[in-house]
Amino acid sequence: MFGVAFISIMSLYLAFLFPIFRHKKAEAPRSARYDMQMKKLWSAAQTSMRDHKPLRAEKALLTILKFDEKNAAAYNRLGILYAKEQKFDEAIECFEIAQSLDNNPSSLHNVGLIYLETGAYEKAVMAFEQAIELEDTVPARYIALAKAEERLGKNKAAIDSLEKAYALDNNTSTLRLILAIYEAIGDAEGLADTTARIEAQIAETSKPAQAPRRTPVRRSNVGKAAAASHAQAASRQTASTPRPAANPSRRRRQI
């Protein structure tokens, strides 16, 4: 009987009281040497990716994750590296881990691009929509969503997404994407309307900037007074200038 009661008490303690009284161990402060080493690894990864050395970049990123397994940025960069190498399964896994660690719209967008590349259009739409929920001011997210929707045959939804992108960037290339969809589905009215919008956009952007009108400068009373004062000063200076002495030789001739 006592054993059963003891077990019950311990169960209650573990379920309710232990989480309250448990204290998290303080993380050990990172040393300056550790920070320097991480900076070197990041620099090596970035340089290797820029120089098209994927194996060296992968090694640097995996070393970073060995020391910091919750580094979402490293997972995101590793996913980009795998995507460039067309290792799509590994890339998706990295992006999903990065997303679980840090609710970042860029990770969702990158996952959507891989789904779009591999033909998983439904998953791509879901990924892009989630990215837009987190960040709805980037035109590229709507354009990517439109591509996935168009592949699924959802042309109206694709046009709506492109219109949202155009509202953000006012870019003629976005209007041309809308024009291509109208052309593909044979919508003559939409084709004519979008063509007119493109022509108007081009005409608006090609207008030369008008030079501002030059306002004639009027001489104020203060300016006139300053000019008069300057003239009077010049006149006084001329009057006070001593005249040259007469030539003595001329005086002798007169005498």
XYZ file of C-alpha atoms in Angstrom, residues 7-243:
237
model
C 4.613 5.817 -6.766
C 1.523 8.029 -7.038
C 3.253 10.893 -5.232
C 6.324 10.586 -7.448
C 4.159 10.536 -10.551
C 2.395 13.716 -9.470
C 5.734 15.320 -8.675
C 7.240 14.449 -12.055
C 4.122 15.556 -13.915
C 3.417 18.871 -12.180
C 5.998 19.951 -9.627
C 9.278 18.899 -11.218
C 8.903 21.169 -14.314
C 8.271 24.110 -11.994
C 11.265 23.565 -9.718
C 13.600 22.434 -12.453
C 16.146 25.064 -13.409
C 17.759 25.138 -16.794
C 21.471 24.876 -16.760
C 23.105 28.094 -17.771
C 24.837 27.843 -21.097
C 28.568 28.199 -20.927
C 29.689 31.522 -22.356
C 31.311 31.226 -25.733
C 34.970 32.061 -25.846
C 36.599 34.544 -28.205
C 38.442 31.634 -29.799
C 35.134 29.895 -30.551
C 33.701 33.027 -32.169
C 36.835 33.489 -34.265
C 36.688 29.873 -35.428
C 33.023 30.218 -36.436
C 33.790 33.387 -38.404
C 36.558 31.560 -40.252
C 34.212 28.691 -41.095
C 31.525 31.063 -42.355
C 34.079 32.916 -44.455
C 35.358 29.634 -45.888
C 31.819 28.505 -46.740
C 30.919 31.757 -48.476
C 34.200 31.929 -50.397
C 33.900 28.299 -51.502
C 30.322 28.784 -52.734
C 31.361 31.898 -54.632
C 34.326 30.050 -56.197
C 32.114 27.067 -57.130
C 33.805 24.650 -54.720
C 30.776 22.809 -53.291
C 32.682 20.098 -51.404
C 34.722 22.624 -49.452
C 31.625 24.718 -48.742
C 29.699 21.652 -47.587
C 32.528 20.647 -45.252
C 32.634 24.138 -43.684
C 28.858 24.248 -43.177
C 28.716 20.767 -41.696
C 31.513 21.724 -39.304
C 29.480 24.751 -38.213
C 26.481 22.506 -37.555
C 28.676 20.086 -35.622
C 29.382 22.828 -33.088
C 26.015 24.588 -33.374
C 23.320 22.109 -34.367
C 20.562 24.739 -34.101
C 22.102 27.180 -36.563
C 19.210 27.876 -38.937
C 21.339 30.050 -41.229
C 23.809 27.209 -41.774
C 20.986 24.791 -42.634
C 19.516 27.345 -45.028
C 22.849 27.909 -46.765
C 23.481 24.164 -46.934
C 20.056 23.728 -48.527
C 20.932 26.299 -51.180
C 24.178 24.440 -51.839
C 22.373 21.102 -52.247
C 19.756 22.701 -54.505
C 22.482 23.998 -56.824
C 23.911 20.502 -56.935
C 20.381 19.186 -57.702
C 20.362 17.136 -54.509
C 16.750 18.077 -53.961
C 15.894 15.649 -51.162
C 18.816 16.858 -49.056
C 17.977 20.467 -49.869
C 14.353 20.099 -48.787
C 15.431 18.433 -45.541
C 17.829 21.302 -44.769
C 15.217 23.953 -45.520
C 12.617 22.204 -43.393
C 15.041 21.985 -40.459
C 15.902 25.662 -40.896
C 12.187 26.494 -40.902
C 11.605 24.503 -37.724
C 14.407 26.387 -35.985
C 13.547 29.830 -37.295
C 10.163 30.724 -38.782
C 11.744 32.349 -41.810
C 9.863 33.098 -45.070
C 13.066 32.652 -47.080
C 13.324 29.003 -46.058
C 9.709 28.384 -47.091
C 10.277 30.178 -50.389
C 13.361 28.042 -51.086
C 11.423 24.856 -50.334
C 8.703 26.045 -52.716
C 11.254 26.608 -55.476
C 12.517 23.044 -55.120
C 8.979 21.662 -55.177
C 8.362 23.762 -58.288
C 11.517 22.396 -59.887
C 10.634 18.781 -59.096
C 7.000 19.033 -60.193
C 5.383 18.948 -56.747
C 3.191 21.947 -57.592
C 0.637 21.519 -54.805
C 3.389 21.516 -52.198
C 4.986 24.472 -53.940
C 1.753 26.470 -53.696
C 1.467 25.673 -49.992
C 5.076 26.703 -49.343
C 4.734 29.988 -51.222
C 1.448 30.824 -49.523
C 3.003 30.232 -46.100
C 5.962 32.426 -47.051
C 3.575 35.205 -48.141
C 1.703 34.965 -44.840
C 4.972 35.757 -43.083
C 6.170 38.372 -45.579
C 3.704 39.808 -48.086
C 5.808 42.678 -49.485
C 8.145 40.709 -51.779
C 6.981 40.554 -55.432
C 9.105 37.458 -56.163
C 6.984 35.380 -53.768
C 3.784 36.168 -55.698
C 5.499 35.538 -59.042
C 6.720 32.121 -57.845
C 3.238 31.327 -56.531
C 1.767 32.293 -59.910
C 4.117 29.886 -61.692
C 3.007 27.004 -59.477
C -0.665 27.911 -59.909
C -0.274 28.132 -63.670
C 1.309 24.658 -63.757
C -1.772 23.378 -61.945
C -4.023 24.996 -64.532
C -5.264 27.658 -62.083
C -4.847 30.510 -64.545
C -7.183 32.964 -62.819
C -5.389 32.466 -59.502
C -2.045 32.879 -61.286
C -3.182 36.182 -62.809
C -4.401 37.398 -59.412
C -1.016 36.568 -57.893
C 0.797 38.403 -60.678
C -1.455 41.435 -60.239
C -0.449 41.523 -56.559
C 3.197 41.374 -57.604
C 2.661 44.208 -60.104
C 1.006 46.324 -57.415
C 4.265 46.054 -55.495
C 6.870 46.509 -58.235
C 5.065 48.223 -61.191
C 7.378 46.224 -63.440
C 6.672 45.772 -67.127
C 8.066 42.222 -67.004
C 5.302 41.275 -64.545
C 2.690 42.576 -66.982
C 4.310 40.492 -69.720
C 3.839 37.367 -67.574
C 0.141 38.228 -67.290
C 0.046 38.794 -71.063
C 1.565 35.334 -71.668
C -1.181 33.658 -69.629
C -3.947 35.504 -71.513
C -2.271 34.531 -74.768
C -2.018 30.875 -73.699
C -5.710 30.626 -72.754
C -6.859 32.688 -75.759
C -8.484 35.523 -73.806
C -8.661 38.295 -76.429
C -10.115 40.897 -74.053
C -7.471 40.307 -71.390
C -4.805 40.259 -74.090
C -5.861 43.650 -75.464
C -6.209 45.214 -72.037
C -2.806 43.994 -70.831
C -1.150 45.078 -74.094
C -2.540 48.584 -73.583
C -1.250 48.612 -69.999
C 2.230 47.583 -71.154
C 2.283 50.324 -73.813
C 1.135 52.913 -71.274
C 3.767 51.738 -68.781
C 6.529 51.982 -71.397
C 5.371 55.431 -72.475
C 5.279 56.608 -68.870
C 8.775 55.374 -68.082
C 10.252 56.778 -71.332
C 9.046 60.357 -70.740
C 11.978 62.765 -70.407
C 12.194 64.521 -67.116
C 11.025 68.134 -67.422
C 13.540 70.738 -66.350
C 12.250 72.973 -63.567
C 11.269 76.487 -64.575
C 13.759 79.152 -63.650
C 12.203 81.895 -61.584
C 13.446 85.370 -62.605
C 15.501 86.987 -59.907
C 14.211 90.346 -58.802
C 16.539 92.828 -57.269
C 15.273 93.648 -53.858
C 15.517 96.991 -52.173
C 18.303 95.589 -50.050
C 20.256 94.694 -53.206
C 19.698 98.122 -54.673
C 20.878 99.781 -51.468
C 23.981 97.599 -51.410
C 24.789 98.513 -55.020
C 24.330 102.235 -54.302
C 26.543 101.983 -51.235
C 29.228 100.241 -53.282
C 29.084 102.968 -55.945
C 29.395 105.738 -53.326
C 32.400 104.013 -51.761
C 34.075 103.749 -55.161
C 33.385 107.433 -55.807
C 34.912 108.490 -52.468
C 37.965 106.367 -53.137
C 38.464 108.067 -56.511
C 38.093 111.525 -54.997
C 40.561 110.833 -52.199
C 43.271 109.516 -54.533
C 46.126 112.114 -54.617
C 46.898 113.706 -57.964
